[in-house]
Amino acid sequence: MSGWRSWVWAGLALSLYIFGGLLIMAGLVMIGVLGAQDLWGWGEARGIGYMAFGIGIFLSVMGVLIMRIIRNRGIA
């Protein structure tokens, strides 16, 4: 595989991993600190926090899986 494609895959994996971690932390803050407050008319902070937490876990796991695939297949 060409050099720039491996950098794109590595950047995508790292971005997913970092963005997922940020969503996990934001979700925990919304669940624990904000609680039952209304967030800009979108709904209760606890519900949005659970959603952010779940999506964050999914994105972090996907980032790690992409990193492992790239390394095991010798792409990067």
PDB file of C-alpha atoms in Angstrom, residues 1 7-8 41 54 73:
ATOM      1  CA  MET A   1       0.000   0.000   0.000  1.00  0.00           C
ATOM      2  CA  TRP A   7      -0.895   7.760   7.064  1.00  0.00           C
ATOM      3  CA  VAL A   8      -4.572   8.408   6.319  1.00  0.00           C
ATOM      4  CA  GLY A  41     -33.801  22.332  24.761  1.00  0.00           C
ATOM      5  CA  GLY A  54     -22.029   4.838  24.465  1.00  0.00           C
ATOM      6  CA  ARG A  73      -1.305  -6.368   8.164  1.00  0.00           C
TER       7      ARG A  73
END
